[in-house]
CSV table of C-alpha atoms in Angstrom, one decimal:
chain,number,residue,atom,x,y,z
Q,166,MET,CA,69.5,0.3,51.1
Q,167,PRO,CA,69.0,-3.4,51.7
Q,168,THR,CA,71.7,-5.9,50.7
Q,169,THR,CA,72.5,-9.5,51.5
Q,170,ALA,CA,74.4,-8.4,54.6
Q,171,GLY,CA,71.4,-6.3,55.8
Q,172,LEU,CA,70.6,-2.7,55.8
Q,173,VAL,CA,73.5,-0.3,55.0
Q,174,ASP,CA,73.5,3.4,55.6
Q,175,GLU,CA,74.2,5.3,52.4
Q,176,ASN,CA,76.1,8.0,54.3
Q,177,GLU,CA,78.4,5.3,55.9
Q,178,GLU,CA,81.5,4.5,53.9
Q,179,THR,CA,82.5,0.9,53.7
Q,180,VAL,CA,86.0,-0.3,54.6
Q,181,GLU,CA,86.8,-1.0,50.9
Q,182,ASP,CA,86.0,2.6,50.0
Q,183,VAL,CA,88.2,4.0,52.7
Q,184,GLU,CA,91.1,1.7,51.7
Q,185,MET,CA,90.8,2.8,48.1
Q,186,ASP,CA,90.6,6.5,48.9
Q,187,ALA,CA,93.5,6.4,51.3
Q,188,VAL,CA,96.9,7.2,49.7
Q,189,TYR,CA,100.1,6.2,51.5
Q,190,MET,CA,102.7,8.9,51.6
Q,191,ALA,CA,106.1,7.6,52.3
Q,192,PRO,CA,108.1,9.8,54.8
Q,193,GLU,CA,111.4,11.3,53.7
Q,194,GLN,CA,113.2,9.3,56.3
Q,195,LEU,CA,111.9,6.1,58.0
Q,196,THR,CA,114.2,6.3,61.0
Q,197,ASP,CA,116.8,8.8,62.2
Q,198,ASN,CA,119.5,6.1,62.0
Q,199,MET,CA,118.9,5.2,58.3
Q,200,VAL,CA,120.9,6.9,55.6
Q,201,THR,CA,118.4,8.2,53.1
Q,202,LEU,CA,118.7,9.3,49.5
Q,203,SER,CA,116.8,12.3,48.2
Q,204,SER,CA,113.7,12.3,46.0
Q,205,GLN,CA,115.5,14.4,43.3
Q,206,PRO,CA,116.0,12.8,39.8
Q,207,LYS,CA,119.1,10.8,39.4
Q,208,SER,CA,120.1,12.8,36.3
Q,209,LYS,CA,120.2,16.0,38.3
Q,210,TRP,CA,123.1,15.3,40.6
Q,211,GLN,CA,124.9,13.2,37.8
Q,212,THR,CA,124.7,16.3,35.5
Q,213,LEU,CA,126.0,18.5,38.2
Q,214,MET,CA,129.1,16.3,38.8
Q,215,ASN,CA,129.8,16.1,35.0
Q,216,LEU,CA,128.7,19.7,34.1
Q,217,ALA,CA,132.2,20.7,33.0
Q,218,THR,CA,132.4,17.8,30.6
Q,219,ILE,CA,129.0,18.5,29.2
Q,220,LYS,CA,129.8,22.2,28.6
Q,221,LYS,CA,133.0,21.3,26.9
Q,222,ARG,CA,131.2,18.8,24.6
Q,223,ASN,CA,128.5,21.3,23.7
Q,224,MET,CA,131.0,24.1,22.8
Q,225,PRO,CA,130.8,25.1,19.1
Q,226,GLU,CA,133.7,24.0,17.0
Q,227,LYS,CA,134.0,27.4,15.3
Q,228,PRO,CA,133.6,30.8,17.0
Q,229,ALA,CA,130.8,33.1,15.9
Q,230,GLN,CA,131.7,35.2,12.9
Q,231,VAL,CA,131.1,38.9,12.7
Q,232,PRO,CA,128.8,39.9,9.8
Q,233,GLU,CA,130.6,41.6,7.0
Q,234,LEU,CA,127.7,44.1,6.3
Q,235,ALA,CA,126.8,46.7,8.9
Q,236,PRO,CA,123.5,46.1,10.6
Q,237,PHE,CA,120.5,48.2,9.7
Q,238,PHE,CA,120.0,49.5,13.2
Q,239,LEU,CA,123.1,51.7,13.4
Q,240,PRO,CA,122.2,55.3,14.2
Q,241,THR,CA,122.4,57.8,11.3
Q,242,THR,CA,123.2,61.5,11.2
Q,243,VAL,CA,120.6,64.2,10.5
Q,244,SER,CA,121.8,65.4,7.1
Q,245,VAL,CA,121.0,65.3,3.5
Q,246,GLU,CA,123.5,62.5,2.8
Q,247,HIS,CA,122.8,59.1,4.4
Q,248,GLN,CA,125.7,58.6,6.9
Q,249,PHE,CA,126.1,56.5,10.0
Q,250,ASP,CA,126.7,58.2,13.3
Q,251,PHE,CA,129.7,56.4,15.0
Q,252,GLY,CA,130.1,59.1,17.7
Q,253,THR,CA,127.4,57.9,20.0
Q,254,SER,CA,127.8,54.7,21.9
Q,255,ASP,CA,126.2,52.9,24.9
Q,256,ALA,CA,129.3,53.7,26.9
Q,257,ALA,CA,128.2,57.3,27.2
Q,258,ASN,CA,125.0,56.2,28.9
Q,259,ILE,CA,126.9,54.4,31.7
Q,260,PRO,CA,126.7,56.5,34.9
Q,261,THR,CA,130.0,57.6,36.4
Q,262,ASP,CA,128.7,58.2,39.9
Q,263,PRO,CA,130.8,56.1,42.3
Q,264,THR,CA,127.8,55.4,44.5
Q,265,SER,CA,126.1,53.4,41.6
Q,266,SER,CA,129.0,51.0,41.4
Q,267,LYS,CA,128.8,50.4,45.2
Q,268,LEU,CA,125.2,49.5,44.9
Q,269,ILE,CA,126.0,47.1,42.1
Q,270,SER,CA,128.7,45.4,44.1
Q,271,VAL,CA,126.4,45.0,47.1
Q,272,SER,CA,123.6,43.6,45.1
Q,273,SER,CA,125.9,41.1,43.4
Q,274,GLU,CA,126.0,38.9,46.5
Q,275,SER,CA,124.4,35.6,45.6
Q,276,GLN,CA,121.3,34.2,47.3
Q,277,LEU,CA,123.3,31.1,48.5
Q,278,ALA,CA,125.8,33.4,50.3
Q,279,ARG,CA,123.0,35.2,52.1
Q,280,ILE,CA,121.4,32.0,53.2
Q,281,LEU,CA,124.8,30.6,54.4
Q,282,TYR,CA,125.5,33.8,56.4
Q,283,ASN,CA,122.1,33.5,58.1
Q,284,ALA,CA,122.5,29.8,58.7
Q,285,HIS,CA,126.0,30.3,60.2
Q,286,THR,CA,124.5,32.8,62.6
Q,287,THR,CA,121.5,30.8,63.6
Q,288,ARG,CA,123.2,27.4,63.4
Q,289,VAL,CA,120.3,26.1,61.3
Q,290,TYR,CA,121.6,24.8,58.0
Q,291,ALA,CA,118.6,23.0,56.6
Q,292,PRO,CA,117.5,26.0,54.4
Q,293,VAL,CA,120.8,25.8,52.6
Q,294,PHE,CA,120.0,22.4,51.0
Q,295,GLU,CA,116.4,23.2,50.6
Q,296,TYR,CA,117.3,26.2,48.5
Q,297,LEU,CA,119.9,24.2,46.4
Q,298,LYS,CA,117.3,21.5,45.7
Q,299,THR,CA,115.1,24.1,44.0
Q,300,LEU,CA,117.8,24.9,41.4
Q,301,ASN,CA,118.9,23.2,38.2
Q,302,PRO,CA,122.4,21.8,37.9
Q,303,SER,CA,123.8,24.9,36.0
Q,304,ALA,CA,122.3,27.3,38.6
Q,305,ILE,CA,123.8,25.2,41.5
Q,306,ASP,CA,127.2,25.3,39.8
Q,307,VAL,CA,127.0,29.1,39.4
Q,308,GLU,CA,125.8,29.6,43.0
Q,309,ILE,CA,128.7,27.6,44.5
Q,310,ARG,CA,131.3,29.3,42.2
Q,311,SER,CA,129.9,32.7,43.2
Q,312,LEU,CA,130.6,32.2,46.9
Q,313,PRO,CA,132.6,35.2,48.2
Q,314,VAL,CA,136.1,34.6,49.5
Q,315,ASP,CA,137.0,37.1,52.2
Q,316,ASP,CA,139.8,37.2,54.7
Q,317,GLN,CA,137.7,35.2,57.3
Q,318,LEU,CA,136.4,32.6,54.7
Q,319,LYS,CA,133.0,33.0,56.3
Q,320,ALA,CA,131.0,31.6,53.3
Q,321,LEU,CA,133.3,28.7,52.8
Q,322,LYS,CA,133.2,27.8,56.5
Q,323,ALA,CA,129.4,28.0,56.5
Q,324,PHE,CA,129.2,25.7,53.5
Q,325,VAL,CA,131.4,23.1,55.1
Q,326,CYS,CA,129.3,23.3,58.3
Q,327,ALA,CA,126.1,23.0,56.3
Q,328,THR,CA,127.4,19.8,54.5
Q,329,THR,CA,128.5,18.3,57.8
Q,330,CYS,CA,125.1,19.0,59.4
Q,331,GLN,CA,123.4,17.5,56.4
Q,332,LEU,CA,125.4,14.3,56.6
Q,333,LYS,CA,124.6,14.1,60.3
Q,334,SER,CA,120.9,14.2,59.5
Q,335,LYS,CA,121.5,11.3,57.1
Q,336,ARG,CA,119.3,12.8,54.5
Q,337,ASP,CA,120.0,13.6,50.8
Q,338,PHE,CA,123.2,11.6,50.9
Q,339,GLU,CA,123.9,11.7,47.2
Q,340,LEU,CA,123.1,15.4,46.9
Q,341,ALA,CA,125.6,16.2,49.7
Q,342,GLN,CA,128.2,14.2,47.9
Q,343,ALA,CA,127.5,16.1,44.6
Q,344,TYR,CA,127.5,19.5,46.1
Q,345,LEU,CA,130.7,18.8,48.0
Q,346,HIS,CA,132.4,17.5,44.8
Q,347,VAL,CA,131.7,20.9,43.1
Q,348,PHE,CA,132.8,22.9,46.1
Q,349,ILE,CA,136.1,21.1,46.5
Q,350,ALA,CA,136.8,21.3,42.7
Q,351,VAL,CA,136.2,25.1,42.7
Q,352,PHE,CA,138.0,26.0,45.9
Q,353,THR,CA,140.8,23.5,46.0
Q,354,ASP,CA,143.6,26.1,45.9
Q,355,ILE,CA,142.0,28.3,48.6
Q,356,ILE,CA,141.4,25.3,50.9
Q,357,LYS,CA,145.1,24.3,50.5
Q,358,ALA,CA,146.3,27.8,51.2
Q,359,ASN,CA,144.1,28.0,54.3
Q,360,ALA,CA,144.4,24.4,55.5
Q,361,ARG,CA,145.4,25.4,59.0
Q,362,GLU,CA,142.4,27.6,59.5
Q,363,LEU,CA,140.0,25.1,57.9
Q,364,GLU,CA,141.5,22.0,59.5
Q,365,PRO,CA,139.0,21.6,62.4
Q,366,LEU,CA,135.9,21.9,60.1
Q,367,LEU,CA,137.4,19.7,57.4
Q,368,ALA,CA,138.4,17.0,60.0
Q,369,GLU,CA,134.8,16.9,61.3
Q,370,LEU,CA,133.4,16.7,57.8
Q,371,ARG,CA,135.9,13.9,56.8
Q,372,ASN,CA,135.0,11.8,59.9
Q,373,GLU,CA,131.2,12.2,59.3
Q,374,LEU,CA,131.6,11.5,55.6
Q,375,LYS,CA,133.6,8.4,56.3
Q,376,ALA,CA,131.1,7.1,58.9
Q,377,GLN,CA,128.1,7.6,56.5
Q,378,TRP,CA,129.9,6.1,53.6
Q,379,ASP,CA,131.0,3.0,55.6
Q,380,THR,CA,127.4,2.4,56.4
Q,381,VAL,CA,126.3,2.7,52.8
Q,382,ASP,CA,129.2,0.6,51.6
Q,383,ASN,CA,128.5,-2.2,54.1
Q,384,LEU,CA,124.8,-2.3,53.0
Q,385,ILE,CA,125.8,-2.4,49.3
Q,386,ARG,CA,128.3,-5.3,49.9
Q,387,TYR,CA,125.7,-7.2,52.0
Q,388,SER,CA,123.1,-6.8,49.3
Q,389,ALA,CA,125.5,-7.9,46.6
Q,390,CYS,CA,126.5,-11.0,48.6
Q,391,MET,CA,122.8,-11.9,49.1
Q,392,ILE,CA,122.0,-11.5,45.4
Q,393,GLU,CA,125.0,-13.6,44.4
Q,394,PHE,CA,124.0,-16.3,47.0
Q,395,MET,CA,120.5,-16.5,45.7
Q,396,ARG,CA,121.6,-16.5,42.1
Q,397,THR,CA,124.0,-19.4,42.6
Q,398,LYS,CA,121.9,-21.4,45.0
């Protein structure tokens, strides 16, 4: 249709329309050399690090009391007089077949342990953190505490390698710190008892953690100095 600028095709979008429709999506990491925080809520990793304190605070002051009267759903005997049948119990329904207990023990392996085993074999540790980011703080705590401890410490070694790899990628810096905090708090005694075996992996983790933290610490100090300079100028 005609305008002051001349004829404009109705099917042709103007520059303003294109600019308004375009939505800028920020990348997860601007450069490979930049330490990047995750997009997870701040309360998530803070809750994870203080989960023990939160659970202790939310514990009831008094334990649950057993009701004095018998519940109405107790089984009764088939007789003229109304009597409760205390001979039957749920324990009688539990199978005694040893094969069933084996199946239960195999299926009790956590999802995190299976992902760690696969990552340790393929040397691709990104799925470990991708899985943990989908869980809530309580589920993350349970998954880490449920890691199996065998003679070879395969799950613990894989978790240390996954954390080191995540720090090297310079992504999800605060999540790596929170997960490592829970891991060390849970397995402190095992790490001390097997320090010689875990020393190479822990040394690499310590060096990478120190390098990344020094970078973040220098940026924080630089920003604080600039803010103080601008405030007092």
